[in-house]
Amino acid sequence: VAVIAVSKTTRDDYLFRTYGTRASTESCPIVDACLATSAATTFFPSIEINGIEYVDGAFRKNNPSGAALAELESTEWISPMRDAVAEVGCLISVGTGRGTFDREASSALSKIIPKGLISLKDAAKICIKIATDCHEAHLDIEKRFRRAGLDDSYHRFDVEIGLESIMLNESDTKALQHITSVTKGYLKSRQHEMERCARLISPRGSESV
């Protein structure tokens, strides 16, 4: 298992691993790694680990698919690959919704302004920027697999319409019901692809993983 965070000072990304040489020599409790990878700028505070201050992937690695492929080719991986795109059986990327539709957030809780933001409008801009960068990263990975003639080895699940105005701090009942409803509808529309992924990653399946 690995999670990604970014140095607040250098903006370099860093993987906190449960495997490899660095994992055995560097002391980092699981809870600290979780706090680092979820320290969304302006929403949650950064965390210092071994003298370095970390925040979440933000605009650089909120879609870590590229980092995952690079990791498979690194010496930190248990059995490094020569070409991860060609050798990986199935890479599945899960998004949190694209920014193409608007929904009115009417609850009082949804209008709480996170510490560090000038207004709710600023929070919306941050969420839209993150969603845009995540989709661009997806398109890049998709292109790499397509060029290799391995379209079916990469799958991205990301609700296309309906979650764009949901803020990171929105957790009221109405918002959760909306998220559940929209996500169920999306998953139903992608049922065939999900079943295909299940066969690809199942150790009992006839296809290699």
mmCIF file with all atom_site columns, C-alpha atoms in Angstrom:
data_model
loop_
_atom_site.group_PDB
_atom_site.id
_atom_site.type_symbol
_atom_site.label_atom_id
_atom_site.label_alt_id
_atom_site.label_comp_id
_atom_site.label_asym_id
_atom_site.label_entity_id
_atom_site.label_seq_id
_atom_site.pdbx_PDB_ins_code
_atom_site.Cartn_x
_atom_site.Cartn_y
_atom_site.Cartn_z
_atom_site.occupancy
_atom_site.B_iso_or_equiv
_atom_site.pdbx_formal_charge
_atom_site.auth_seq_id
_atom_site.auth_comp_id
_atom_site.auth_asym_id
_atom_site.auth_atom_id
_atom_site.pdbx_PDB_model_num
ATOM 1   C CA . VAL A 1 1   ? 0.000   0.000   0.000   1.00 0.00 ? 1   VAL A CA 1
ATOM 2   C CA . ALA A 1 2   ? 1.200   3.541   -0.765  1.00 0.00 ? 2   ALA A CA 1
ATOM 3   C CA . VAL A 1 3   ? -0.294  7.029   -0.391  1.00 0.00 ? 3   VAL A CA 1
ATOM 4   C CA . ILE A 1 4   ? 0.975   10.257  -1.911  1.00 0.00 ? 4   ILE A CA 1
ATOM 5   C CA . ALA A 1 5   ? 1.567   13.702  -0.407  1.00 0.00 ? 5   ALA A CA 1
ATOM 6   C CA . VAL A 1 6   ? 3.477   16.826  -1.434  1.00 0.00 ? 6   VAL A CA 1
ATOM 7   C CA . SER A 1 7   ? 6.224   18.728  0.378   1.00 0.00 ? 7   SER A CA 1
ATOM 8   C CA . LYS A 1 8   ? 4.832   22.140  1.320   1.00 0.00 ? 8   LYS A CA 1
ATOM 9   C CA . THR A 1 9   ? 8.279   23.700  0.800   1.00 0.00 ? 9   THR A CA 1
ATOM 10  C CA . THR A 1 10  ? 9.612   22.116  -2.406  1.00 0.00 ? 10  THR A CA 1
ATOM 11  C CA . ARG A 1 11  ? 6.266   20.972  -3.922  1.00 0.00 ? 11  ARG A CA 1
ATOM 12  C CA . ASP A 1 12  ? 7.889   17.603  -4.659  1.00 0.00 ? 12  ASP A CA 1
ATOM 13  C CA . ASP A 1 13  ? 5.565   14.629  -4.336  1.00 0.00 ? 13  ASP A CA 1
ATOM 14  C CA . TYR A 1 14  ? 6.412   11.782  -1.979  1.00 0.00 ? 14  TYR A CA 1
ATOM 15  C CA . LEU A 1 15  ? 5.073   8.255   -1.567  1.00 0.00 ? 15  LEU A CA 1
ATOM 16  C CA . PHE A 1 16  ? 4.563   6.851   1.910   1.00 0.00 ? 16  PHE A CA 1
ATOM 17  C CA . ARG A 1 17  ? 4.881   3.071   1.485   1.00 0.00 ? 17  ARG A CA 1
ATOM 18  C CA . THR A 1 18  ? 4.330   -0.074  3.513   1.00 0.00 ? 18  THR A CA 1
ATOM 19  C CA . TYR A 1 19  ? 6.965   -1.868  1.393   1.00 0.00 ? 19  TYR A CA 1
ATOM 20  C CA . GLY A 1 20  ? 10.466  -1.281  0.001   1.00 0.00 ? 20  GLY A CA 1
ATOM 21  C CA . THR A 1 21  ? 13.762  -0.093  1.475   1.00 0.00 ? 21  THR A CA 1
ATOM 22  C CA . ARG A 1 22  ? 12.611  3.360   2.587   1.00 0.00 ? 22  ARG A CA 1
ATOM 23  C CA . ALA A 1 23  ? 9.562   1.968   4.370   1.00 0.00 ? 23  ALA A CA 1
ATOM 24  C CA . SER A 1 24  ? 11.816  -0.208  6.515   1.00 0.00 ? 24  SER A CA 1
ATOM 25  C CA . THR A 1 25  ? 14.204  2.611   7.448   1.00 0.00 ? 25  THR A CA 1
ATOM 26  C CA . GLU A 1 26  ? 11.891  5.623   7.799   1.00 0.00 ? 26  GLU A CA 1
ATOM 27  C CA . SER A 1 27  ? 9.607   5.957   10.785  1.00 0.00 ? 27  SER A CA 1
ATOM 28  C CA . CYS A 1 28  ? 6.104   7.098   9.853   1.00 0.00 ? 28  CYS A CA 1
ATOM 29  C CA . PRO A 1 29  ? 2.949   5.948   11.664  1.00 0.00 ? 29  PRO A CA 1
ATOM 30  C CA . ILE A 1 30  ? 0.032   5.042   9.389   1.00 0.00 ? 30  ILE A CA 1
ATOM 31  C CA . VAL A 1 31  ? -2.092  7.786   10.941  1.00 0.00 ? 31  VAL A CA 1
ATOM 32  C CA . ASP A 1 32  ? 0.505   10.433  9.979   1.00 0.00 ? 32  ASP A CA 1
ATOM 33  C CA . ALA A 1 33  ? 0.648   9.191   6.382   1.00 0.00 ? 33  ALA A CA 1
ATOM 34  C CA . CYS A 1 34  ? -3.163  9.351   6.235   1.00 0.00 ? 34  CYS A CA 1
ATOM 35  C CA . LEU A 1 35  ? -3.184  12.906  7.604   1.00 0.00 ? 35  LEU A CA 1
ATOM 36  C CA . ALA A 1 36  ? -0.533  13.953  5.066   1.00 0.00 ? 36  ALA A CA 1
ATOM 37  C CA . THR A 1 37  ? -2.312  12.550  2.012   1.00 0.00 ? 37  THR A CA 1
ATOM 38  C CA . SER A 1 38  ? -5.636  14.111  3.099   1.00 0.00 ? 38  SER A CA 1
ATOM 39  C CA . ALA A 1 39  ? -4.296  17.544  4.155   1.00 0.00 ? 39  ALA A CA 1
ATOM 40  C CA . ALA A 1 40  ? -6.249  19.460  1.503   1.00 0.00 ? 40  ALA A CA 1
ATOM 41  C CA . THR A 1 41  ? -4.953  23.018  1.244   1.00 0.00 ? 41  THR A CA 1
ATOM 42  C CA . THR A 1 42  ? -7.132  25.565  3.132   1.00 0.00 ? 42  THR A CA 1
ATOM 43  C CA . PHE A 1 43  ? -9.383  22.774  4.441   1.00 0.00 ? 43  PHE A CA 1
ATOM 44  C CA . PHE A 1 44  ? -7.017  20.778  6.679   1.00 0.00 ? 44  PHE A CA 1
ATOM 45  C CA . PRO A 1 45  ? -3.661  21.671  8.275   1.00 0.00 ? 45  PRO A CA 1
ATOM 46  C CA . SER A 1 46  ? -0.371  20.362  6.940   1.00 0.00 ? 46  SER A CA 1
ATOM 47  C CA . ILE A 1 47  ? 1.533   17.779  8.988   1.00 0.00 ? 47  ILE A CA 1
ATOM 48  C CA . GLU A 1 48  ? 5.246   17.490  9.744   1.00 0.00 ? 48  GLU A CA 1
ATOM 49  C CA . ILE A 1 49  ? 6.831   14.066  9.262   1.00 0.00 ? 49  ILE A CA 1
ATOM 50  C CA . ASN A 1 50  ? 10.539  13.506  9.865   1.00 0.00 ? 50  ASN A CA 1
ATOM 51  C CA . GLY A 1 51  ? 11.205  17.243  9.671   1.00 0.00 ? 51  GLY A CA 1
ATOM 52  C CA . ILE A 1 52  ? 9.286   17.832  6.416   1.00 0.00 ? 52  ILE A CA 1
ATOM 53  C CA . GLU A 1 53  ? 5.890   19.543  6.207   1.00 0.00 ? 53  GLU A CA 1
ATOM 54  C CA . TYR A 1 54  ? 3.404   17.780  3.923   1.00 0.00 ? 54  TYR A CA 1
ATOM 55  C CA . VAL A 1 55  ? 0.059   18.601  2.306   1.00 0.00 ? 55  VAL A CA 1
ATOM 56  C CA . ASP A 1 56  ? -2.140  16.511  0.022   1.00 0.00 ? 56  ASP A CA 1
ATOM 57  C CA . GLY A 1 57  ? -1.628  16.093  -3.724  1.00 0.00 ? 57  GLY A CA 1
ATOM 58  C CA . ALA A 1 58  ? -3.635  19.262  -4.454  1.00 0.00 ? 58  ALA A CA 1
ATOM 59  C CA . PHE A 1 59  ? -3.125  20.407  -8.064  1.00 0.00 ? 59  PHE A CA 1
ATOM 60  C CA . ARG A 1 60  ? -0.197  18.072  -8.772  1.00 0.00 ? 60  ARG A CA 1
ATOM 61  C CA . LYS A 1 61  ? -1.128  14.537  -7.783  1.00 0.00 ? 61  LYS A CA 1
ATOM 62  C CA . ASN A 1 62  ? -4.822  14.396  -6.915  1.00 0.00 ? 62  ASN A CA 1
ATOM 63  C CA . ASN A 1 63  ? -5.006  11.816  -9.697  1.00 0.00 ? 63  ASN A CA 1
ATOM 64  C CA . PRO A 1 64  ? -1.991  9.620   -8.867  1.00 0.00 ? 64  PRO A CA 1
ATOM 65  C CA . SER A 1 65  ? -2.350  7.205   -11.812 1.00 0.00 ? 65  SER A CA 1
ATOM 66  C CA . GLY A 1 66  ? 0.908   8.411   -13.366 1.00 0.00 ? 66  GLY A CA 1
ATOM 67  C CA . ALA A 1 67  ? 2.688   8.102   -10.030 1.00 0.00 ? 67  ALA A CA 1
ATOM 68  C CA . ALA A 1 68  ? 1.383   4.537   -9.693  1.00 0.00 ? 68  ALA A CA 1
ATOM 69  C CA . LEU A 1 69  ? 2.818   3.551   -13.078 1.00 0.00 ? 69  LEU A CA 1
ATOM 70  C CA . ALA A 1 70  ? 6.151   5.182   -12.237 1.00 0.00 ? 70  ALA A CA 1
ATOM 71  C CA . GLU A 1 71  ? 6.197   3.327   -8.914  1.00 0.00 ? 71  GLU A CA 1
ATOM 72  C CA . LEU A 1 72  ? 5.808   -0.026  -10.669 1.00 0.00 ? 72  LEU A CA 1
ATOM 73  C CA . GLU A 1 73  ? 9.041   0.715   -12.542 1.00 0.00 ? 73  GLU A CA 1
ATOM 74  C CA . SER A 1 74  ? 10.962  2.018   -9.519  1.00 0.00 ? 74  SER A CA 1
ATOM 75  C CA . THR A 1 75  ? 13.454  0.087   -7.410  1.00 0.00 ? 75  THR A CA 1
ATOM 76  C CA . GLU A 1 76  ? 11.142  0.541   -4.420  1.00 0.00 ? 76  GLU A CA 1
ATOM 77  C CA . TRP A 1 77  ? 8.597   -1.795  -5.992  1.00 0.00 ? 77  TRP A CA 1
ATOM 78  C CA . ILE A 1 78  ? 8.817   -5.454  -4.968  1.00 0.00 ? 78  ILE A CA 1
ATOM 79  C CA . SER A 1 79  ? 9.418   -6.628  -8.547  1.00 0.00 ? 79  SER A CA 1
ATOM 80  C CA . PRO A 1 80  ? 10.147  -3.588  -10.781 1.00 0.00 ? 80  PRO A CA 1
ATOM 81  C CA . MET A 1 81  ? 8.663   -3.636  -14.281 1.00 0.00 ? 81  MET A CA 1
ATOM 82  C CA . ARG A 1 82  ? 10.475  -2.529  -17.428 1.00 0.00 ? 82  ARG A CA 1
ATOM 83  C CA . ASP A 1 83  ? 7.299   -1.048  -18.966 1.00 0.00 ? 83  ASP A CA 1
ATOM 84  C CA . ALA A 1 84  ? 4.381   -0.687  -16.545 1.00 0.00 ? 84  ALA A CA 1
ATOM 85  C CA . VAL A 1 85  ? 1.846   0.201   -19.251 1.00 0.00 ? 85  VAL A CA 1
ATOM 86  C CA . ALA A 1 86  ? 2.657   -2.976  -21.172 1.00 0.00 ? 86  ALA A CA 1
ATOM 87  C CA . GLU A 1 87  ? 2.935   -5.256  -18.150 1.00 0.00 ? 87  GLU A CA 1
ATOM 88  C CA . VAL A 1 88  ? 0.148   -4.160  -15.800 1.00 0.00 ? 88  VAL A CA 1
ATOM 89  C CA . GLY A 1 89  ? -2.942  -6.330  -16.083 1.00 0.00 ? 89  GLY A CA 1
ATOM 90  C CA . CYS A 1 90  ? -5.495  -3.673  -15.171 1.00 0.00 ? 90  CYS A CA 1
ATOM 91  C CA . LEU A 1 91  ? -5.171  -0.115  -13.845 1.00 0.00 ? 91  LEU A CA 1
ATOM 92  C CA . ILE A 1 92  ? -8.365  1.298   -12.333 1.00 0.00 ? 92  ILE A CA 1
ATOM 93  C CA . SER A 1 93  ? -8.653  5.018   -11.555 1.00 0.00 ? 93  SER A CA 1
ATOM 94  C CA . VAL A 1 94  ? -11.538 6.345   -9.426  1.00 0.00 ? 94  VAL A CA 1
ATOM 95  C CA . GLY A 1 95  ? -12.456 10.035  -9.569  1.00 0.00 ? 95  GLY A CA 1
ATOM 96  C CA . THR A 1 96  ? -14.701 12.203  -7.394  1.00 0.00 ? 96  THR A CA 1
ATOM 97  C CA . GLY A 1 97  ? -16.790 13.884  -10.095 1.00 0.00 ? 97  GLY A CA 1
ATOM 98  C CA . ARG A 1 98  ? -16.162 16.249  -13.010 1.00 0.00 ? 98  ARG A CA 1
ATOM 99  C CA . GLY A 1 99  ? -16.937 19.981  -13.145 1.00 0.00 ? 99  GLY A CA 1
ATOM 100 C CA . THR A 1 100 ? -19.595 20.378  -15.833 1.00 0.00 ? 100 THR A CA 1
ATOM 101 C CA . PHE A 1 101 ? -22.901 20.780  -13.970 1.00 0.00 ? 101 PHE A CA 1
ATOM 102 C CA . ASP A 1 102 ? -24.200 22.964  -11.128 1.00 0.00 ? 102 ASP A CA 1
ATOM 103 C CA . ARG A 1 103 ? -26.350 22.079  -8.130  1.00 0.00 ? 103 ARG A CA 1
ATOM 104 C CA . GLU A 1 104 ? -27.660 24.581  -5.594  1.00 0.00 ? 104 GLU A CA 1
ATOM 105 C CA . ALA A 1 105 ? -26.209 23.966  -2.124  1.00 0.00 ? 105 ALA A CA 1
ATOM 106 C CA . SER A 1 106 ? -28.981 25.143  0.174   1.00 0.00 ? 106 SER A CA 1
ATOM 107 C CA . SER A 1 107 ? -28.055 23.795  3.610   1.00 0.00 ? 107 SER A CA 1
ATOM 108 C CA . ALA A 1 108 ? -26.534 26.099  6.204   1.00 0.00 ? 108 ALA A CA 1
ATOM 109 C CA . LEU A 1 109 ? -23.646 23.700  6.813   1.00 0.00 ? 109 LEU A CA 1
ATOM 110 C CA . SER A 1 110 ? -22.614 23.734  3.164   1.00 0.00 ? 110 SER A CA 1
ATOM 111 C CA . LYS A 1 111 ? -22.057 27.485  3.375   1.00 0.00 ? 111 LYS A CA 1
ATOM 112 C CA . ILE A 1 112 ? -19.463 27.341  6.149   1.00 0.00 ? 112 ILE A CA 1
ATOM 113 C CA . ILE A 1 113 ? -16.308 29.025  4.863   1.00 0.00 ? 113 ILE A CA 1
ATOM 114 C CA . PRO A 1 114 ? -13.203 26.856  5.486   1.00 0.00 ? 114 PRO A CA 1
ATOM 115 C CA . LYS A 1 115 ? -10.408 28.506  7.451   1.00 0.00 ? 115 LYS A CA 1
ATOM 116 C CA . GLY A 1 116 ? -7.955  30.248  5.157   1.00 0.00 ? 116 GLY A CA 1
ATOM 117 C CA . LEU A 1 117 ? -10.405 30.981  2.340   1.00 0.00 ? 117 LEU A CA 1
ATOM 118 C CA . ILE A 1 118 ? -11.656 34.466  1.572   1.00 0.00 ? 118 ILE A CA 1
ATOM 119 C CA . SER A 1 119 ? -15.056 33.197  0.423   1.00 0.00 ? 119 SER A CA 1
ATOM 120 C CA . LEU A 1 120 ? -17.047 30.148  -0.594  1.00 0.00 ? 120 LEU A CA 1
ATOM 121 C CA . LYS A 1 121 ? -16.363 31.196  -4.181  1.00 0.00 ? 121 LYS A CA 1
ATOM 122 C CA . ASP A 1 122 ? -12.634 30.620  -3.598  1.00 0.00 ? 122 ASP A CA 1
ATOM 123 C CA . ALA A 1 123 ? -13.383 27.097  -2.341  1.00 0.00 ? 123 ALA A CA 1
ATOM 124 C CA . ALA A 1 124 ? -15.386 26.417  -5.495  1.00 0.00 ? 124 ALA A CA 1
ATOM 125 C CA . LYS A 1 125 ? -12.491 27.583  -7.689  1.00 0.00 ? 125 LYS A CA 1
ATOM 126 C CA . ILE A 1 126 ? -10.105 25.239  -5.871  1.00 0.00 ? 126 ILE A CA 1
ATOM 127 C CA . CYS A 1 127 ? -12.444 22.262  -6.307  1.00 0.00 ? 127 CYS A CA 1
ATOM 128 C CA . ILE A 1 128 ? -12.925 23.010  -10.014 1.00 0.00 ? 128 ILE A CA 1
ATOM 129 C CA . LYS A 1 129 ? -9.171  23.349  -10.549 1.00 0.00 ? 129 LYS A CA 1
ATOM 130 C CA . ILE A 1 130 ? -8.511  20.016  -8.833  1.00 0.00 ? 130 ILE A CA 1
ATOM 131 C CA . ALA A 1 131 ? -11.227 18.270  -10.866 1.00 0.00 ? 131 ALA A CA 1
ATOM 132 C CA . THR A 1 132 ? -9.848  19.719  -14.118 1.00 0.00 ? 132 THR A CA 1
ATOM 133 C CA . ASP A 1 133 ? -6.279  18.628  -13.367 1.00 0.00 ? 133 ASP A CA 1
ATOM 134 C CA . CYS A 1 134 ? -7.479  15.135  -12.425 1.00 0.00 ? 134 CYS A CA 1
ATOM 135 C CA . HIS A 1 135 ? -9.268  14.765  -15.761 1.00 0.00 ? 135 HIS A CA 1
ATOM 136 C CA . GLU A 1 136 ? -6.238  15.986  -17.703 1.00 0.00 ? 136 GLU A CA 1
ATOM 137 C CA . ALA A 1 137 ? -4.086  13.404  -15.915 1.00 0.00 ? 137 ALA A CA 1
ATOM 138 C CA . HIS A 1 138 ? -6.650  10.752  -16.875 1.00 0.00 ? 138 HIS A CA 1
ATOM 139 C CA . LEU A 1 139 ? -6.519  11.748  -20.538 1.00 0.00 ? 139 LEU A CA 1
ATOM 140 C CA . ASP A 1 140 ? -2.721  11.474  -20.486 1.00 0.00 ? 140 ASP A CA 1
ATOM 141 C CA . ILE A 1 141 ? -2.791  7.963   -18.985 1.00 0.00 ? 141 ILE A CA 1
ATOM 142 C CA . GLU A 1 142 ? -5.560  6.907   -21.361 1.00 0.00 ? 142 GLU A CA 1
ATOM 143 C CA . LYS A 1 143 ? -3.436  8.057   -24.304 1.00 0.00 ? 143 LYS A CA 1
ATOM 144 C CA . ARG A 1 144 ? -0.433  6.038   -23.078 1.00 0.00 ? 144 ARG A CA 1
ATOM 145 C CA . PHE A 1 145 ? -2.456  2.825   -22.930 1.00 0.00 ? 145 PHE A CA 1
ATOM 146 C CA . ARG A 1 146 ? -4.120  3.506   -26.285 1.00 0.00 ? 146 ARG A CA 1
ATOM 147 C CA . ARG A 1 147 ? -0.761  4.052   -27.985 1.00 0.00 ? 147 ARG A CA 1
ATOM 148 C CA . ALA A 1 148 ? 0.371   0.699   -26.603 1.00 0.00 ? 148 ALA A CA 1
ATOM 149 C CA . GLY A 1 149 ? -2.761  -0.946  -28.006 1.00 0.00 ? 149 GLY A CA 1
ATOM 150 C CA . LEU A 1 150 ? -3.942  -1.793  -24.493 1.00 0.00 ? 150 LEU A CA 1
ATOM 151 C CA . ASP A 1 151 ? -7.158  0.216   -24.166 1.00 0.00 ? 151 ASP A CA 1
ATOM 152 C CA . ASP A 1 152 ? -8.817  -2.465  -22.047 1.00 0.00 ? 152 ASP A CA 1
ATOM 153 C CA . SER A 1 153 ? -6.035  -2.434  -19.441 1.00 0.00 ? 153 SER A CA 1
ATOM 154 C CA . TYR A 1 154 ? -7.000  1.030   -18.153 1.00 0.00 ? 154 TYR A CA 1
ATOM 155 C CA . HIS A 1 155 ? -10.378 2.108   -16.797 1.00 0.00 ? 155 HIS A CA 1
ATOM 156 C CA . ARG A 1 156 ? -11.447 5.405   -15.236 1.00 0.00 ? 156 ARG A CA 1
ATOM 157 C CA . PHE A 1 157 ? -14.662 5.748   -13.223 1.00 0.00 ? 157 PHE A CA 1
ATOM 158 C CA . ASP A 1 158 ? -15.579 9.389   -12.574 1.00 0.00 ? 158 ASP A CA 1
ATOM 159 C CA . VAL A 1 159 ? -19.131 10.753  -12.254 1.00 0.00 ? 159 VAL A CA 1
ATOM 160 C CA . GLU A 1 160 ? -19.517 13.079  -15.231 1.00 0.00 ? 160 GLU A CA 1
ATOM 161 C CA . ILE A 1 161 ? -22.559 15.132  -14.253 1.00 0.00 ? 161 ILE A CA 1
ATOM 162 C CA . GLY A 1 162 ? -24.048 16.065  -10.886 1.00 0.00 ? 162 GLY A CA 1
ATOM 163 C CA . LEU A 1 163 ? -21.305 16.353  -8.239  1.00 0.00 ? 163 LEU A CA 1
ATOM 164 C CA . GLU A 1 164 ? -19.497 19.497  -9.358  1.00 0.00 ? 164 GLU A CA 1
ATOM 165 C CA . SER A 1 165 ? -20.874 21.878  -6.754  1.00 0.00 ? 165 SER A CA 1
ATOM 166 C CA . ILE A 1 166 ? -20.284 19.519  -3.812  1.00 0.00 ? 166 ILE A CA 1
ATOM 167 C CA . MET A 1 167 ? -17.611 21.106  -1.621  1.00 0.00 ? 167 MET A CA 1
ATOM 168 C CA . LEU A 1 168 ? -14.974 19.251  0.377   1.00 0.00 ? 168 LEU A CA 1
ATOM 169 C CA . ASN A 1 169 ? -16.655 20.438  3.584   1.00 0.00 ? 169 ASN A CA 1
ATOM 170 C CA . GLU A 1 170 ? -20.188 19.438  2.553   1.00 0.00 ? 170 GLU A CA 1
ATOM 171 C CA . SER A 1 171 ? -21.405 16.517  4.646   1.00 0.00 ? 171 SER A CA 1
ATOM 172 C CA . ASP A 1 172 ? -25.024 17.324  5.495   1.00 0.00 ? 172 ASP A CA 1
ATOM 173 C CA . THR A 1 173 ? -27.787 14.787  4.857   1.00 0.00 ? 173 THR A CA 1
ATOM 174 C CA . LYS A 1 174 ? -29.042 16.453  1.686   1.00 0.00 ? 174 LYS A CA 1
ATOM 175 C CA . ALA A 1 175 ? -25.561 16.503  0.139   1.00 0.00 ? 175 ALA A CA 1
ATOM 176 C CA . LEU A 1 176 ? -24.900 12.851  1.025   1.00 0.00 ? 176 LEU A CA 1
ATOM 177 C CA . GLN A 1 177 ? -28.245 11.786  -0.428  1.00 0.00 ? 177 GLN A CA 1
ATOM 178 C CA . HIS A 1 178 ? -27.449 13.697  -3.605  1.00 0.00 ? 178 HIS A CA 1
ATOM 179 C CA . ILE A 1 179 ? -23.985 12.097  -3.876  1.00 0.00 ? 179 ILE A CA 1
ATOM 180 C CA . THR A 1 180 ? -25.458 8.618   -3.346  1.00 0.00 ? 180 THR A CA 1
ATOM 181 C CA . SER A 1 181 ? -28.202 9.098   -5.926  1.00 0.00 ? 181 SER A CA 1
ATOM 182 C CA . VAL A 1 182 ? -25.934 10.531  -8.627  1.00 0.00 ? 182 VAL A CA 1
ATOM 183 C CA . THR A 1 183 ? -23.209 7.929   -8.046  1.00 0.00 ? 183 THR A CA 1
ATOM 184 C CA . LYS A 1 184 ? -25.649 4.995   -8.201  1.00 0.00 ? 184 LYS A CA 1
ATOM 185 C CA . GLY A 1 185 ? -27.003 6.305   -11.495 1.00 0.00 ? 185 GLY A CA 1
ATOM 186 C CA . TYR A 1 186 ? -23.485 6.645   -12.904 1.00 0.00 ? 186 TYR A CA 1
ATOM 187 C CA . LEU A 1 187 ? -22.421 3.146   -11.799 1.00 0.00 ? 187 LEU A CA 1
ATOM 188 C CA . LYS A 1 188 ? -25.555 1.658   -13.355 1.00 0.00 ? 188 LYS A CA 1
ATOM 189 C CA . SER A 1 189 ? -24.671 3.294   -16.671 1.00 0.00 ? 189 SER A CA 1
ATOM 190 C CA . ARG A 1 190 ? -21.161 1.785   -16.486 1.00 0.00 ? 190 ARG A CA 1
ATOM 191 C CA . GLN A 1 191 ? -22.183 -1.670  -15.276 1.00 0.00 ? 191 GLN A CA 1
ATOM 192 C CA . HIS A 1 192 ? -20.757 -3.508  -18.298 1.00 0.00 ? 192 HIS A CA 1
ATOM 193 C CA . GLU A 1 193 ? -17.343 -1.872  -17.876 1.00 0.00 ? 193 GLU A CA 1
ATOM 194 C CA . MET A 1 194 ? -17.323 -2.585  -14.149 1.00 0.00 ? 194 MET A CA 1
ATOM 195 C CA . GLU A 1 195 ? -18.068 -6.254  -14.768 1.00 0.00 ? 195 GLU A CA 1
ATOM 196 C CA . ARG A 1 196 ? -15.228 -6.310  -17.283 1.00 0.00 ? 196 ARG A CA 1
ATOM 197 C CA . CYS A 1 197 ? -12.847 -4.841  -14.674 1.00 0.00 ? 197 CYS A CA 1
ATOM 198 C CA . ALA A 1 198 ? -13.999 -7.401  -12.116 1.00 0.00 ? 198 ALA A CA 1
ATOM 199 C CA . ARG A 1 199 ? -13.051 -10.212 -14.487 1.00 0.00 ? 199 ARG A CA 1
ATOM 200 C CA . LEU A 1 200 ? -9.665  -8.623  -15.172 1.00 0.00 ? 200 LEU A CA 1
ATOM 201 C CA . ILE A 1 201 ? -8.680  -8.296  -11.518 1.00 0.00 ? 201 ILE A CA 1
ATOM 202 C CA . SER A 1 202 ? -10.286 -11.496 -10.229 1.00 0.00 ? 202 SER A CA 1
ATOM 203 C CA . PRO A 1 203 ? -7.687  -14.195 -9.399  1.00 0.00 ? 203 PRO A CA 1
ATOM 204 C CA . ARG A 1 204 ? -10.356 -16.747 -10.345 1.00 0.00 ? 204 ARG A CA 1
ATOM 205 C CA . GLY A 1 205 ? -10.838 -15.252 -13.783 1.00 0.00 ? 205 GLY A CA 1
ATOM 206 C CA . SER A 1 206 ? -9.380  -16.705 -16.942 1.00 0.00 ? 206 SER A CA 1
ATOM 207 C CA . GLU A 1 207 ? -7.571  -13.472 -17.825 1.00 0.00 ? 207 GLU A CA 1
ATOM 208 C CA . SER A 1 208 ? -4.177  -12.561 -16.390 1.00 0.00 ? 208 SER A CA 1
ATOM 209 C CA . VAL A 1 209 ? -3.843  -9.789  -13.824 1.00 0.00 ? 209 VAL A CA 1
#
